[in-house]
mmCIF file of C-alpha atoms in Angstrom:
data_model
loop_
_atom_site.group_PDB
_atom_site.id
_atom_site.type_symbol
_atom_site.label_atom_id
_atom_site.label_comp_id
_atom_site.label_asym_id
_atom_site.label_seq_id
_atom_site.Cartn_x
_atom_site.Cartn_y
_atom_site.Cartn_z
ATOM 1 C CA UNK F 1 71.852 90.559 60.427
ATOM 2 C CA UNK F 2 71.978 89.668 63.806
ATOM 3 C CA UNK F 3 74.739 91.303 65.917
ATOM 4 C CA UNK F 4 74.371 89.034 69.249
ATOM 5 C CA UNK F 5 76.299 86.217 67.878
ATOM 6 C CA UNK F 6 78.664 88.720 66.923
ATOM 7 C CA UNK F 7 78.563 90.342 70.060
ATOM 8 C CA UNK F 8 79.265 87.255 71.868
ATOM 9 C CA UNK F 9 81.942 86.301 70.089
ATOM 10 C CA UNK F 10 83.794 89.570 69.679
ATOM 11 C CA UNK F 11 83.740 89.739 73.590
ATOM 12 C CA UNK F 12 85.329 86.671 74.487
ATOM 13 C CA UNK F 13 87.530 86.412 71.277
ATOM 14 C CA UNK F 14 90.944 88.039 71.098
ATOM 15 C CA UNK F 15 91.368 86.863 67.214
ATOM 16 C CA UNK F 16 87.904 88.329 66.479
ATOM 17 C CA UNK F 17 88.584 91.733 68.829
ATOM 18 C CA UNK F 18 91.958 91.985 66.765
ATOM 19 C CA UNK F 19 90.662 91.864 63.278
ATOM 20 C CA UNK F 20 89.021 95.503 63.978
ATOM 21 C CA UNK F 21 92.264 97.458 64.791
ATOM 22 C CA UNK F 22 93.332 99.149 62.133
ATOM 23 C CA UNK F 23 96.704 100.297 61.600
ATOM 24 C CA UNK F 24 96.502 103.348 63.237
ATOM 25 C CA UNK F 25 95.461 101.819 66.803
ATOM 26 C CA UNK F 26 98.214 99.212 66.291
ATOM 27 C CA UNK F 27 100.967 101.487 66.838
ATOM 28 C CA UNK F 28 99.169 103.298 69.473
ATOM 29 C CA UNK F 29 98.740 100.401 71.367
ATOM 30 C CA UNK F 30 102.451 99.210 70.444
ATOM 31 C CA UNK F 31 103.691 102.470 71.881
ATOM 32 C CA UNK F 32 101.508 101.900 75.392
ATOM 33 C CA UNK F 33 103.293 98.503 75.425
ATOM 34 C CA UNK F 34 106.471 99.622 75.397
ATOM 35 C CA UNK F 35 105.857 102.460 77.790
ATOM 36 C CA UNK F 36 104.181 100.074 80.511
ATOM 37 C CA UNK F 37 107.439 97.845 80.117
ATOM 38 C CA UNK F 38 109.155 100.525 81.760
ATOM 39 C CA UNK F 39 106.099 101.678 85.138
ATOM 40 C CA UNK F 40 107.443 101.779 88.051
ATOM 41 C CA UNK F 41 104.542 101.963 90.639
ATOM 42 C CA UNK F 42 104.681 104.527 93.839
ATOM 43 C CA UNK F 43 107.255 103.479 96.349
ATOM 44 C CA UNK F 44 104.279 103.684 99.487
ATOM 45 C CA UNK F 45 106.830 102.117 101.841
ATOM 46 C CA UNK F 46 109.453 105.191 101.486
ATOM 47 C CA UNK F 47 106.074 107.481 101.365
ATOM 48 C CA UNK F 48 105.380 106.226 104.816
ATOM 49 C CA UNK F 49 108.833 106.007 105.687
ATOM 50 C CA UNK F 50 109.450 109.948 105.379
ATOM 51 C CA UNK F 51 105.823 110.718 106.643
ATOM 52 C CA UNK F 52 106.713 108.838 110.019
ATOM 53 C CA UNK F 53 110.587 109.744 110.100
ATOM 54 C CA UNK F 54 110.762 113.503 109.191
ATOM 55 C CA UNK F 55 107.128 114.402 110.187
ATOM 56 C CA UNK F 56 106.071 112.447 112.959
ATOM 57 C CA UNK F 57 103.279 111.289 111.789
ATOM 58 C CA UNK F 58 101.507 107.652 112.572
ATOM 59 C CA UNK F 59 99.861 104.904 110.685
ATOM 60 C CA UNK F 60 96.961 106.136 112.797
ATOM 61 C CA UNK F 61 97.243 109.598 111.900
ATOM 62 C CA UNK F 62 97.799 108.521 108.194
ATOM 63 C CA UNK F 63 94.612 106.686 108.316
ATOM 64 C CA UNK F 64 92.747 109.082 109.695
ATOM 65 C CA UNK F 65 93.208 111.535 107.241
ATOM 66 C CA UNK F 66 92.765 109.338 104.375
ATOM 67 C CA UNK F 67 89.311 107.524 103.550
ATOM 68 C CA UNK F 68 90.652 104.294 104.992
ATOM 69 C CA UNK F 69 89.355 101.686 107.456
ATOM 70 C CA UNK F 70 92.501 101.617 109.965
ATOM 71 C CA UNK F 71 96.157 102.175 110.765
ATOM 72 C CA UNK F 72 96.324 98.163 110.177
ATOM 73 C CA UNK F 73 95.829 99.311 105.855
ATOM 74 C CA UNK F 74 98.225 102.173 106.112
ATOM 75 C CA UNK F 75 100.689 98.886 107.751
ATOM 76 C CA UNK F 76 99.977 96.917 104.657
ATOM 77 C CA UNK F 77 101.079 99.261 102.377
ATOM 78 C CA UNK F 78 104.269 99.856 104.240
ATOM 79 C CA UNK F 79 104.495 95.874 103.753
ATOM 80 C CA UNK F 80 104.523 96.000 100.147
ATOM 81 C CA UNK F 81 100.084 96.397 99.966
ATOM 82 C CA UNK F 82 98.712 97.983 96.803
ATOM 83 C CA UNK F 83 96.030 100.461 97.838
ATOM 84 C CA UNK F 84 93.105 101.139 95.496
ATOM 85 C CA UNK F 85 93.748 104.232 92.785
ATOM 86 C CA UNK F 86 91.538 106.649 95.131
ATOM 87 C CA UNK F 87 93.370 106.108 98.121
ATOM 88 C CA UNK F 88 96.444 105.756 96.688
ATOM 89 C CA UNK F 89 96.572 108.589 94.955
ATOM 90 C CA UNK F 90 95.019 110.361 97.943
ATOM 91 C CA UNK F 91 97.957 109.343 99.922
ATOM 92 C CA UNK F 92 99.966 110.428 97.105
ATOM 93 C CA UNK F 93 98.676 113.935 97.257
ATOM 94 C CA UNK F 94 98.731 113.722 101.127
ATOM 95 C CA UNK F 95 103.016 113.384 100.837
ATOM 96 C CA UNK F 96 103.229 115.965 98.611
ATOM 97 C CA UNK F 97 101.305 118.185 100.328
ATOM 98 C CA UNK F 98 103.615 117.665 103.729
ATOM 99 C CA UNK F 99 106.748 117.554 101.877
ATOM 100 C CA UNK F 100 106.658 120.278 99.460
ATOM 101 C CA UNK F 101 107.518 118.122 96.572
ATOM 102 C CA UNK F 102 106.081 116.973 93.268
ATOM 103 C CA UNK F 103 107.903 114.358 91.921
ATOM 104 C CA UNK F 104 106.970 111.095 94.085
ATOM 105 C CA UNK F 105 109.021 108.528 94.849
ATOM 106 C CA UNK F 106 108.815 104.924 92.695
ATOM 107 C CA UNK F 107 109.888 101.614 93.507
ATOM 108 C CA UNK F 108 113.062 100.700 92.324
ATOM 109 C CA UNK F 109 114.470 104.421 91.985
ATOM 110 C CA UNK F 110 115.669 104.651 95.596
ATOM 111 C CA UNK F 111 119.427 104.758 94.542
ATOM 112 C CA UNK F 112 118.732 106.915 91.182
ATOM 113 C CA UNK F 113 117.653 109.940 93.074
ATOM 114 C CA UNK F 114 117.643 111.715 96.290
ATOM 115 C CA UNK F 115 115.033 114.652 97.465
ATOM 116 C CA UNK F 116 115.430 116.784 100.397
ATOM 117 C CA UNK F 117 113.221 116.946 103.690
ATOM 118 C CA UNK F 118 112.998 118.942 106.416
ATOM 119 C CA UNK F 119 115.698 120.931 107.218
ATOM 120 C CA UNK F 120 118.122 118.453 105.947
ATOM 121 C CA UNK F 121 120.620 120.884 103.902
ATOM 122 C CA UNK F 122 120.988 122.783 106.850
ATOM 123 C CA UNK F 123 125.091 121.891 106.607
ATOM 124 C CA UNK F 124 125.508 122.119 103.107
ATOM 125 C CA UNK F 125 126.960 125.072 101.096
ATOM 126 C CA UNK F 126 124.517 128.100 101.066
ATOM 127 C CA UNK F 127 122.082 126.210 103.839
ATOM 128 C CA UNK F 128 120.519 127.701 106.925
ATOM 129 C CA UNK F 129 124.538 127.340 108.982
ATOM 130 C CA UNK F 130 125.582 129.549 106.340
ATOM 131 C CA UNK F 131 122.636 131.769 105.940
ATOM 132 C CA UNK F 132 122.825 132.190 110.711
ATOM 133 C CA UNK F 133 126.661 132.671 110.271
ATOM 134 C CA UNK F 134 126.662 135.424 108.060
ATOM 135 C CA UNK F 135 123.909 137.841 109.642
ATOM 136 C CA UNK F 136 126.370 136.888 113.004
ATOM 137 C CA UNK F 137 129.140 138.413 111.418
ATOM 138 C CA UNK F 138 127.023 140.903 110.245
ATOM 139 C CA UNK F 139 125.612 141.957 113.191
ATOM 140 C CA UNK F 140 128.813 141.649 115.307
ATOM 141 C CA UNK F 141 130.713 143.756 112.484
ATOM 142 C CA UNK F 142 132.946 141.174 111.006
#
């Protein structure tokens, strides 16, 4: 029997490709369905955003550390630009890294969440005002 034909046809063939998933695989690739309904890809504007904002850094100096050509691809991402999956997830790692936290932001989510940077809880309850006040009073024997 020759499998060529077969081949052929099984590769460019969705009715042919679908007649060897058995039931198993159908609910398995149901359930992938239904969870890529619901992807929300990284948010690399707000990466950049915070990188630049809170750390000072550039598009140049972005660029530079990544394996990318120019400040000019770190500019298209800010624009809405997919990068690849190695340099987007190196970027990825590259804003964790700097910011201290694992769960990166996604597009879409920017009202559903809020993380902290820097020393931006420095006012609230417990934060470094409190933390200076009290060894003051401390020290000054309040």
């Amino acid at each position: 029997m020759d499998m060529t034909v077969d081949s052929v046809a099984f590769a460019t063939d969705p009715r042919a490709r679908a007649r060897f998933i058995n039931q198993k695989n159908k609910k398995t690739v149901k359930e992938f369905r239904v969870k890529q309904r619901g992807y929300k890809r990284p948010d690399f504007n707000r990466m950049i955003l915070d990188l630049c904002n809170h750390f000072g850094w550039t598009h140049e100096k972005i660029a530079f550390i990544l394996p990318v050509s120019g400040a000019s691809t770190v500019s298209e991402w800010a624009r809405g630009g997919i990068p690849n999956y190695d340099n987007g997830a190196a970027f990825i790692e590259l804003w964790q890294t700097e910011t201290g936290i694992e769960r990166y932001p996604r597009e879409g989510e920017w009202q559903t969440y809020k993380y902290k940077l820097g020393q931006l809880d420095i006012f609230e309850d417990g934060g470094l005002c409190d933390q200076v006040i009290d060894e003051l009073d401390r020290e000054i024997g309040l």
